Structures are given as structure tokens and as C-alpha cells.
Coordinates of N, CA, C and O in Angstrom, one line a residue:
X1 N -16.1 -61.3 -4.9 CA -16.9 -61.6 -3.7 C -16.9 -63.1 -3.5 O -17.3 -63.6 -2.4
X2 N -16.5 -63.8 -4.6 CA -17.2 -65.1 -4.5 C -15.3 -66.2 -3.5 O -15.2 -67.3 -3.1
X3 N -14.5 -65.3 -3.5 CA -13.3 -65.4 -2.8 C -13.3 -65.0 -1.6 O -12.4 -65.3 -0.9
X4 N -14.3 -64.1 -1.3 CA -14.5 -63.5 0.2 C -13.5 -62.3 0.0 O -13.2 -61.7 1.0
X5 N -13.1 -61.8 -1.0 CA -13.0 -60.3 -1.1 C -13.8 -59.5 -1.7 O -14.5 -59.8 -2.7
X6 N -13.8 -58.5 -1.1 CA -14.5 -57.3 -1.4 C -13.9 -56.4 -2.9 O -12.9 -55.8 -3.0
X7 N -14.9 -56.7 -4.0 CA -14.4 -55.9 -5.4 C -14.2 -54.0 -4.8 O -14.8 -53.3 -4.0
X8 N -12.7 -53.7 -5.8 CA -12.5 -52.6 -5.5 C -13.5 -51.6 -5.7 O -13.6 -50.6 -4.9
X9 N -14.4 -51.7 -6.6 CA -15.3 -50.7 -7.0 C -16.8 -50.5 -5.8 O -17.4 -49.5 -5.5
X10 N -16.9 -51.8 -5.3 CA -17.6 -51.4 -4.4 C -17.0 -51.1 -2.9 O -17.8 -50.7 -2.0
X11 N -15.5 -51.4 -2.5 CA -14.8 -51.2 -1.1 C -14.8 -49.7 -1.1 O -14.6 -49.2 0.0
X12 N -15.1 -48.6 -2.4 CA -14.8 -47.2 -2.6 C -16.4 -46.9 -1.7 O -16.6 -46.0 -0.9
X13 N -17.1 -47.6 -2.1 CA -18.3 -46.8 -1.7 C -18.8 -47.6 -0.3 O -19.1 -48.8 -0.3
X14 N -18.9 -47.0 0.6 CA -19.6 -47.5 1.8 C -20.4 -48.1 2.0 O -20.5 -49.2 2.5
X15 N -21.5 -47.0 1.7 CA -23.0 -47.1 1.4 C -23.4 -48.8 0.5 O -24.1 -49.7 0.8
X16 N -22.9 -48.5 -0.3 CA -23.4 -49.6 -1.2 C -22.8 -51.5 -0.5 O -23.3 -52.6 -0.7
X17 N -21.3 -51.1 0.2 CA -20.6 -52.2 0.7 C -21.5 -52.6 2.0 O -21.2 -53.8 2.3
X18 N -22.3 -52.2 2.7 CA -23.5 -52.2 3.7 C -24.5 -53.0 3.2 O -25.1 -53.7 4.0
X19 N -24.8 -53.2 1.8 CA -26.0 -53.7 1.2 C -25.2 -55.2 1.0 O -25.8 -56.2 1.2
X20 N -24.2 -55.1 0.7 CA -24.0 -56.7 0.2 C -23.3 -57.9 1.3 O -22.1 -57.8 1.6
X21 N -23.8 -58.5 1.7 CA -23.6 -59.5 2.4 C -22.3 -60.5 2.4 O -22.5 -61.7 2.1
X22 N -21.1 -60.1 2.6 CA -19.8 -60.7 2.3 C -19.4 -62.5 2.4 O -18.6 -63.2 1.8
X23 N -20.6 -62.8 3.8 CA -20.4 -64.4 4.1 C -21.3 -65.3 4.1 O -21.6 -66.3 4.7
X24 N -21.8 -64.6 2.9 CA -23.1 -65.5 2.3 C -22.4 -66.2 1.0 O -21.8 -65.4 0.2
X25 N -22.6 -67.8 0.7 CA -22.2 -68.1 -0.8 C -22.8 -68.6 -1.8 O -24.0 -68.6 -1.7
X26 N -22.4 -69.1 -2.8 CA -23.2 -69.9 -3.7 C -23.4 -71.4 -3.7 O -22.3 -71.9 -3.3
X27 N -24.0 -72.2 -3.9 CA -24.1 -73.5 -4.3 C -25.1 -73.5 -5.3 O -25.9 -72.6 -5.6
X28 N -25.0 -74.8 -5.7 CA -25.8 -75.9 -6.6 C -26.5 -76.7 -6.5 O -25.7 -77.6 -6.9
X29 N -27.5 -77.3 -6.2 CA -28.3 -78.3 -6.7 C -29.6 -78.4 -6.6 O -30.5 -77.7 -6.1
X30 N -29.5 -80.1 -7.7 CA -30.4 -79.9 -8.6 C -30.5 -79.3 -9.9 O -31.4 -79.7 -10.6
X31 N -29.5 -78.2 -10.3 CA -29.4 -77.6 -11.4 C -29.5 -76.3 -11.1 O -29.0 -75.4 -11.9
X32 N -29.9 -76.1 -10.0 CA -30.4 -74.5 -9.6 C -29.3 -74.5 -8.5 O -28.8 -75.3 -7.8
X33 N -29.2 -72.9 -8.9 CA -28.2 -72.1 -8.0 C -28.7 -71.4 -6.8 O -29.9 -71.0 -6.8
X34 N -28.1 -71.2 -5.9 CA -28.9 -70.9 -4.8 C -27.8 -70.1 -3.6 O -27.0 -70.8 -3.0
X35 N -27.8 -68.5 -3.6 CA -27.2 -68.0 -2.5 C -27.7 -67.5 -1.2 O -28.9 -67.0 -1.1
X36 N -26.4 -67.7 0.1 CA -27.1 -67.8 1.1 C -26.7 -69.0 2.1 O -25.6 -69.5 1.9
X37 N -27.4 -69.3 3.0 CA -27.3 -70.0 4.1 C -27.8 -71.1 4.5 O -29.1 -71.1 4.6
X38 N -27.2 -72.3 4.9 CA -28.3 -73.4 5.2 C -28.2 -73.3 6.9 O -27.4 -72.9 7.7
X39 N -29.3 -73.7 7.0 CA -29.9 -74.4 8.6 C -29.7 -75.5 8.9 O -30.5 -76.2 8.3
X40 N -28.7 -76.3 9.7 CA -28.4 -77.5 10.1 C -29.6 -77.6 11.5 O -29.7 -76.5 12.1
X41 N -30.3 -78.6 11.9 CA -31.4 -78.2 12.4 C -30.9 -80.5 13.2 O -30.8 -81.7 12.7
X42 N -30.6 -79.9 14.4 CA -31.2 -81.8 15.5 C -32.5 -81.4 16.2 O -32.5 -80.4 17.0
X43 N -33.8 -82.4 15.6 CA -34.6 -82.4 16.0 C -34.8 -84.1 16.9 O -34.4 -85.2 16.5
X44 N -35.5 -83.6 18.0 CA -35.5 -85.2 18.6 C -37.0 -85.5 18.3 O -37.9 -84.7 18.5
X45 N -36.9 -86.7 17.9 CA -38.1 -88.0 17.2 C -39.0 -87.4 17.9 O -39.7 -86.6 17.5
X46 N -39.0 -87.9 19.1 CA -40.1 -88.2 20.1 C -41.2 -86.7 20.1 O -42.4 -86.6 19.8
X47 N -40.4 -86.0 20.4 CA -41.4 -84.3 21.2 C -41.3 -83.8 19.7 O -42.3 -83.2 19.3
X48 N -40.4 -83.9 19.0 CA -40.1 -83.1 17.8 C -39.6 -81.8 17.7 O -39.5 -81.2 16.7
X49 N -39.3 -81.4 18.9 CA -38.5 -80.0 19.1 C -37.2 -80.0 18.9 O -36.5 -81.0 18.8
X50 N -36.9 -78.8 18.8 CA -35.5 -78.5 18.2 C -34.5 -78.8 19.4 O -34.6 -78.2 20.5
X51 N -33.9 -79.4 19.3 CA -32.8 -79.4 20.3 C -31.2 -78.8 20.3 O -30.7 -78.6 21.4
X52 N -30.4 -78.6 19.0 CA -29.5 -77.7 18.8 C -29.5 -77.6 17.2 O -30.0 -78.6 16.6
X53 N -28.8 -76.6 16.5 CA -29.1 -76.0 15.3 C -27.6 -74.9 14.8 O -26.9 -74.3 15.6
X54 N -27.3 -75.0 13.5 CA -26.1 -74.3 13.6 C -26.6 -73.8 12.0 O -27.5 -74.3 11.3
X55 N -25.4 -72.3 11.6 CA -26.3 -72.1 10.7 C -24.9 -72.1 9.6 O -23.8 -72.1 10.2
X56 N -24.9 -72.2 8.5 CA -23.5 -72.0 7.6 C -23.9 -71.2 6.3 O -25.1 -70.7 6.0
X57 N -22.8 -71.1 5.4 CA -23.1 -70.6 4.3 C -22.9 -71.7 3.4 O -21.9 -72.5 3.4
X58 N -24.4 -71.5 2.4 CA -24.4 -72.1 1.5 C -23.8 -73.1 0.7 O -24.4 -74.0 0.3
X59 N -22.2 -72.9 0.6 CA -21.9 -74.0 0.1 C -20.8 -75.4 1.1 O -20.0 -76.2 0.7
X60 N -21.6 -75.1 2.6 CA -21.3 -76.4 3.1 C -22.0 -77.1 3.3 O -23.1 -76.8 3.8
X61 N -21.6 -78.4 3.1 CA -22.0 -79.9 2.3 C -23.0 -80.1 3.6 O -22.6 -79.6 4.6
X62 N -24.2 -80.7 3.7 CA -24.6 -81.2 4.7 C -24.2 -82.0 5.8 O -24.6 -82.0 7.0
X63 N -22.9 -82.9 5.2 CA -22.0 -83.8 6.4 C -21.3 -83.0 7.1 O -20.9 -83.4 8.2
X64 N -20.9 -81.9 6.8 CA -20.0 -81.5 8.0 C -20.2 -80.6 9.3 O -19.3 -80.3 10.0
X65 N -21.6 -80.3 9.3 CA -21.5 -80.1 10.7 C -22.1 -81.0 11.7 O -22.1 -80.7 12.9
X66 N -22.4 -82.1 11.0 CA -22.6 -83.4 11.9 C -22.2 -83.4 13.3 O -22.9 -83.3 14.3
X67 N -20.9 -83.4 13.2 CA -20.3 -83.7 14.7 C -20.3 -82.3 15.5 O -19.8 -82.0 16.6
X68 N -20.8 -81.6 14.8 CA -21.4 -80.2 15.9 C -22.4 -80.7 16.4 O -22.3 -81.2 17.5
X69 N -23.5 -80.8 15.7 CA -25.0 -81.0 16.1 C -25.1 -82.0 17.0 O -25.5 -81.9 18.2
X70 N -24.4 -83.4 16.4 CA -24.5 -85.1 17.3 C -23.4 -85.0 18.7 O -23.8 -85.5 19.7
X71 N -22.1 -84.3 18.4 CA -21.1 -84.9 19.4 C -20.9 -86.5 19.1 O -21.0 -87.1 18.0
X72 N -20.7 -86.8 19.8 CA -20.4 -88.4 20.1 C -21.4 -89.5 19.6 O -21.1 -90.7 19.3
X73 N -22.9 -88.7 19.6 CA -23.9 -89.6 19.2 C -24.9 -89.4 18.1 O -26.0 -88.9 17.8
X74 N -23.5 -90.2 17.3 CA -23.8 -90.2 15.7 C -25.1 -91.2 15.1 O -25.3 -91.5 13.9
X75 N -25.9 -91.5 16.1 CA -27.3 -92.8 15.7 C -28.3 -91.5 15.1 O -29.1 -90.8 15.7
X76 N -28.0 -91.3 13.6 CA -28.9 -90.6 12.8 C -30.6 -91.2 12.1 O -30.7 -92.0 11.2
X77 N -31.3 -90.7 12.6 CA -32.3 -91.2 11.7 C -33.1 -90.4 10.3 O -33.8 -89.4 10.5
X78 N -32.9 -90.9 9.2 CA -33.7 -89.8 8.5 C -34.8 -90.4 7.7 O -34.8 -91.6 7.4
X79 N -35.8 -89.6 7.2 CA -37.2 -89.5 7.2 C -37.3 -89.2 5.8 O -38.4 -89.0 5.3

């Protein structure tokens, strides 16, 4: 699973292939392991509302969906 294939033992059974979540992954940090999905989240300063958001799996790095979120207007502030 951790290749994005499905182990033969569970492709036999349906039922159980329903339960497990194929494009969900692993990462690291800190020490701790953690599977699943991050929330890339552009909040604007001012009102503090969300303004666009993208979602990935787990083990992509925080920099790359930058230029989804920003486009062209890469003036990042962080807190």
C-alpha cells in the first residue's frame, strides 16, 4: 500500500478493500509518524478568512503547493 498498490490478500476481498483508504500516506515529523492528509489553507491577514485551500496526502512537503494557493503572488507572511 505504501507504493499505491493494493496487497493481493486484501484485492481478494472487497469488503475489507472498502475499509482501507488507498491515497492516504505516511510521513514523519518530529519523530512521530503520522498517516493521512495535510490542509494547505491561504488565509488573508486582514478579515482572516479562508480564501483558497487545497488538500494532499501526507507526505507532501509544505512548499509545493505554494504556487496553487499564491499564483503569481508569492508575498508570504508567517506567524
Amino acid at each position: 500500500m505504501k507504493r499505491g498498490e493494493v496487497p493481493e490478500h486484501i484485492a481478494k476481498k472487497p469488503r475489507r478493500q472498502c475499509q482501507k483508504d488507498l491515497d492516504a500516506r505516511w510521513t514523519k515529523k518530529g519523530g512521530q509518524s503520522y498517516y493521512g492528509y495535510k490542509n494547505h489553507v491561504k488565509v488573508d491577514a486582514a478579515s482572516k478568512f479562508i480564501e483558497t485551500f487545497t488538500v494532499t496526502d501526507a507526505a507532501v512537503h509544505d512548499s509545493q503547493p505554494v504556487e496553487e494557493l499564491f499564483g503569481s503572488h508569492l508575498s508570504v507572511h508567517v506567524e
